[in-house]
Amino acid sequence: ALERTFSIIKPDATKRNLTGAINAKFEAAGLRIVAQKRIHLTKAQAGAFYAVHAERPFYDELCEFMASAPIVAQVLEGEGAIAKNREVMGATNPADADAGTIRAEFAQSVGENSVHGSDAPETAAEEIAYFFSGLELVG
Ligand code: CMP
């Protein structure tokens, strides 16, 4: 089915001018960018977005990193977009990511791993709503 998923191009990637290279991989995989904005999160905003990880030992480091430079927040649309985006991203830890994936090519570590993507339909809907209004989604 036609699906939408939420994506972030993270600070390590925006700082290295990789926005276009990453978007090229999404588009080549058939994912349409139906919303996109570059924003610089505060640490509190990053913390609210990643609230599900609040008890993890890396939470503070994760929030600092996500507020360290601009991100690009996006909505990607396509057939099976959630799974397809996860395929294109590759494994969370770049050391485990398949060749040709975004994380294999661009990520620097498990924390500075260039992209985030929703893991399920419910989280995709929540994450899209955190960053975008319905009027900003242009299919
Ligand atoms: P993401 O998909 O954005 O969701 C949570 C993030 O936490 C994850 O990608 C990783 O970038 C980050 N993360 C996971 N494990 C670690 C870790 N051990 N140290 C730092 N960050 C981590």
Coordinates of C-alpha atoms and ligand atoms in Angstrom, one line a residue:
A1 CA 0.0 0.0 0.0
L2 CA 1.0 3.6 -0.5
E3 CA 2.6 4.7 2.8
R4 CA 4.3 7.6 4.4
T5 CA 7.2 7.5 6.7
F6 CA 9.1 10.2 8.7
S7 CA 12.8 10.7 8.0
I8 CA 15.6 12.9 9.5
I9 CA 18.9 13.8 7.8
K10 CA 21.0 14.2 10.9
P11 CA 23.6 16.8 11.9
D12 CA 26.6 14.8 10.9
A13 CA 25.2 14.6 7.3
T14 CA 23.9 18.2 7.0
K15 CA 27.3 19.4 8.2
R16 CA 29.1 17.4 5.4
N17 CA 26.7 18.7 2.7
L18 CA 25.2 15.2 2.2
T19 CA 21.6 16.3 2.0
G20 CA 21.4 16.0 -1.8
A21 CA 23.4 12.7 -1.9
I22 CA 21.0 11.1 0.6
N23 CA 17.9 12.5 -1.1
A24 CA 19.2 11.0 -4.4
K25 CA 19.2 7.5 -2.7
F26 CA 15.6 8.0 -1.4
E27 CA 14.4 9.1 -4.9
A28 CA 16.2 6.3 -6.7
A29 CA 14.5 3.8 -4.4
G30 CA 11.1 5.2 -5.4
L31 CA 10.5 7.3 -2.3
R32 CA 8.9 10.7 -3.0
I33 CA 9.8 13.6 -0.7
V34 CA 6.4 15.0 0.0
A35 CA 7.5 17.4 2.8
Q36 CA 10.9 18.7 3.8
K37 CA 12.4 21.4 6.0
R38 CA 15.8 22.3 7.5
I39 CA 15.6 23.2 11.1
H40 CA 17.9 23.5 14.1
L41 CA 16.3 21.7 17.1
T42 CA 16.9 22.8 20.7
K43 CA 18.1 20.0 23.0
A44 CA 14.6 20.0 24.6
Q45 CA 12.9 19.5 21.2
A46 CA 15.3 16.7 20.4
G47 CA 14.6 15.2 23.8
A48 CA 10.8 15.2 23.3
F49 CA 11.2 13.6 19.9
Y50 CA 13.4 10.8 21.3
A51 CA 11.4 10.5 24.6
V52 CA 11.0 6.7 24.0
H53 CA 14.8 6.4 24.6
A54 CA 14.8 8.6 27.8
E55 CA 16.1 5.7 29.9
R56 CA 18.9 4.6 27.6
P57 CA 22.5 5.4 28.6
F58 CA 23.0 7.2 25.3
Y59 CA 20.0 9.5 25.6
D60 CA 21.8 12.7 26.7
E61 CA 24.5 12.3 24.0
L62 CA 21.8 11.6 21.4
C63 CA 19.9 14.8 22.3
E64 CA 23.1 16.9 22.4
F65 CA 24.0 15.5 18.9
M66 CA 20.6 16.1 17.4
A67 CA 20.7 19.8 18.6
S68 CA 24.4 20.3 17.5
A69 CA 23.6 21.5 14.0
P70 CA 20.7 21.7 11.6
I71 CA 18.7 18.6 10.6
V72 CA 16.4 18.1 7.6
A73 CA 13.0 16.7 8.6
Q74 CA 11.2 14.9 5.8
V75 CA 8.1 12.9 4.9
L76 CA 8.8 10.1 2.3
E77 CA 5.9 8.5 0.4
G78 CA 5.9 5.3 -1.6
E79 CA 4.8 1.7 -1.8
G80 CA 5.8 0.1 1.6
A81 CA 7.6 3.3 2.4
I82 CA 8.5 2.4 6.0
A83 CA 10.3 -0.9 5.1
K84 CA 11.8 0.6 1.9
N85 CA 13.3 3.5 3.8
R86 CA 14.8 1.2 6.4
E87 CA 16.3 -0.9 3.6
V88 CA 17.8 2.2 2.0
M89 CA 19.2 3.5 5.3
G90 CA 20.8 0.2 6.3
A91 CA 21.5 -1.1 9.9
T92 CA 21.6 1.5 12.8
N93 CA 25.3 0.7 13.3
P94 CA 27.2 1.5 10.1
A95 CA 29.5 -1.4 10.8
D96 CA 26.5 -3.8 10.3
A97 CA 25.0 -1.9 7.3
D98 CA 24.8 -3.6 3.9
A99 CA 27.0 -2.1 1.0
G100 CA 25.3 0.6 -0.9
T101 CA 23.0 1.8 2.0
I102 CA 23.1 5.3 3.3
R103 CA 24.7 4.3 6.6
A104 CA 27.3 2.1 5.0
E105 CA 28.4 5.0 2.7
F106 CA 28.0 8.0 4.9
A107 CA 27.5 7.2 8.7
Q108 CA 30.4 7.8 11.1
S109 CA 29.3 5.8 14.1
V110 CA 26.1 4.3 15.7
G111 CA 25.3 7.7 17.1
E112 CA 26.3 9.8 14.2
N113 CA 24.5 7.6 11.7
S114 CA 23.3 10.2 9.2
V115 CA 19.6 9.3 9.1
H116 CA 16.6 8.4 11.2
G117 CA 13.5 6.6 9.9
S118 CA 10.3 5.5 11.5
D119 CA 10.1 1.9 12.5
A120 CA 6.3 1.3 12.2
P121 CA 3.0 2.9 11.0
E122 CA 2.1 4.2 14.4
T123 CA 5.5 5.9 15.1
A124 CA 5.5 7.3 11.5
A125 CA 2.2 9.0 12.1
E126 CA 3.4 10.4 15.5
E127 CA 6.7 11.6 14.2
I128 CA 5.2 13.2 11.1
A129 CA 2.7 15.1 13.3
Y130 CA 5.5 16.3 15.6
F131 CA 7.2 18.1 12.7
F132 CA 4.6 18.9 10.1
S133 CA 1.0 20.1 9.7
G134 CA -1.3 18.3 7.2
L135 CA -1.1 21.4 4.9
E136 CA 2.7 20.9 4.6
L137 CA 2.4 17.3 3.1
V138 CA 2.2 17.7 -0.6
G139 CA 1.8 14.3 -2.3
Ligands
CMP1 P1 17.6 6.5 15.4 O1 17.0 5.6 14.4 O2 17.6 7.9 15.2 O3 16.9 6.2 16.8 C1 17.6 6.3 18.1 C2 19.1 6.6 17.9 O4 19.9 6.4 19.0 C3 19.6 5.7 16.8 O5 19.1 6.1 15.6 C4 21.1 5.9 17.0 O6 21.7 6.9 16.2 C5 21.2 6.3 18.5 N1 21.9 5.2 19.2 C6 21.6 3.9 19.3 N2 22.6 3.3 20.0 C7 23.5 4.2 20.4 C8 24.7 4.2 21.1 N3 25.1 3.1 21.7 N4 25.3 5.4 21.3 C9 24.8 6.5 20.8 N5 23.7 6.6 20.1 C10 23.0 5.5 19.9

